Amino acid sequence: MADSSFDIVSKVERQEVDNALNQAAKEISQRYDFKGTGASISWSGEKILMEANGEERVKAILDIFQSKLIKRGISLKSLDAGEPQLSGKEYKIFASIEEGISQENAKKVAKIIRDEGPKGVKAQVQGDELRVSSKSRDDLQAVQTLLKGKDLDFAIQFVNYR
């Protein structure tokens, strides 16, 4: 019998992020406490730019954006937001969406699978993803349960389950 396998990836659907950003922008434009404050959120190349005339307001924009991401099923672990910076009279926060599993994070996950997972499960790094294979599908499901229970500092999804 051939080995069963699945891939562990860290991907974010760009369209969902775009939808969350548009919903946040709409809420900011309609909320009374943001009227006349120059508050905005928009794409700036590959980064997301949030700006307002006060540090608390720009943090509130970030909070609104995070709540919209959660409603769209995007893990906040994939959002890398910087600290508010004063630029002229405006406060700005730059945030980026992290995708792909770095080499050291992939090695961390592979070590967890080796140490705590069922015997006979193999994990190998393939670029920015991790392939997990085993003869038993039950073992693969046990690995998924194990990893869901771990508090990793990056978002993971399981794809290509065969």
Short mmCIF file of N, CA, C and O in Angstrom, two decimals, residues 35 60 98 156:
data_model
loop_
_atom_site.label_atom_id
_atom_site.label_comp_id
_atom_site.label_asym_id
_atom_site.label_seq_id
_atom_site.Cartn_x
_atom_site.Cartn_y
_atom_site.Cartn_z
N LYS A 35 -14.31 60.68 12.30
CA LYS A 35 -14.64 61.80 11.41
C LYS A 35 -13.63 62.93 11.56
O LYS A 35 -13.32 63.36 12.66
N ALA A 60 -6.52 51.83 17.03
CA ALA A 60 -7.92 51.43 16.86
C ALA A 60 -8.18 50.94 15.43
O ALA A 60 -8.94 49.99 15.23
N GLU A 98 2.39 37.60 6.34
CA GLU A 98 3.46 36.60 6.26
C GLU A 98 2.93 35.34 5.59
O GLU A 98 1.90 34.81 6.00
N ILE A 156 -0.67 27.81 10.26
CA ILE A 156 -0.48 26.66 9.38
C ILE A 156 -1.83 26.16 8.88
O ILE A 156 -2.85 26.32 9.56
#
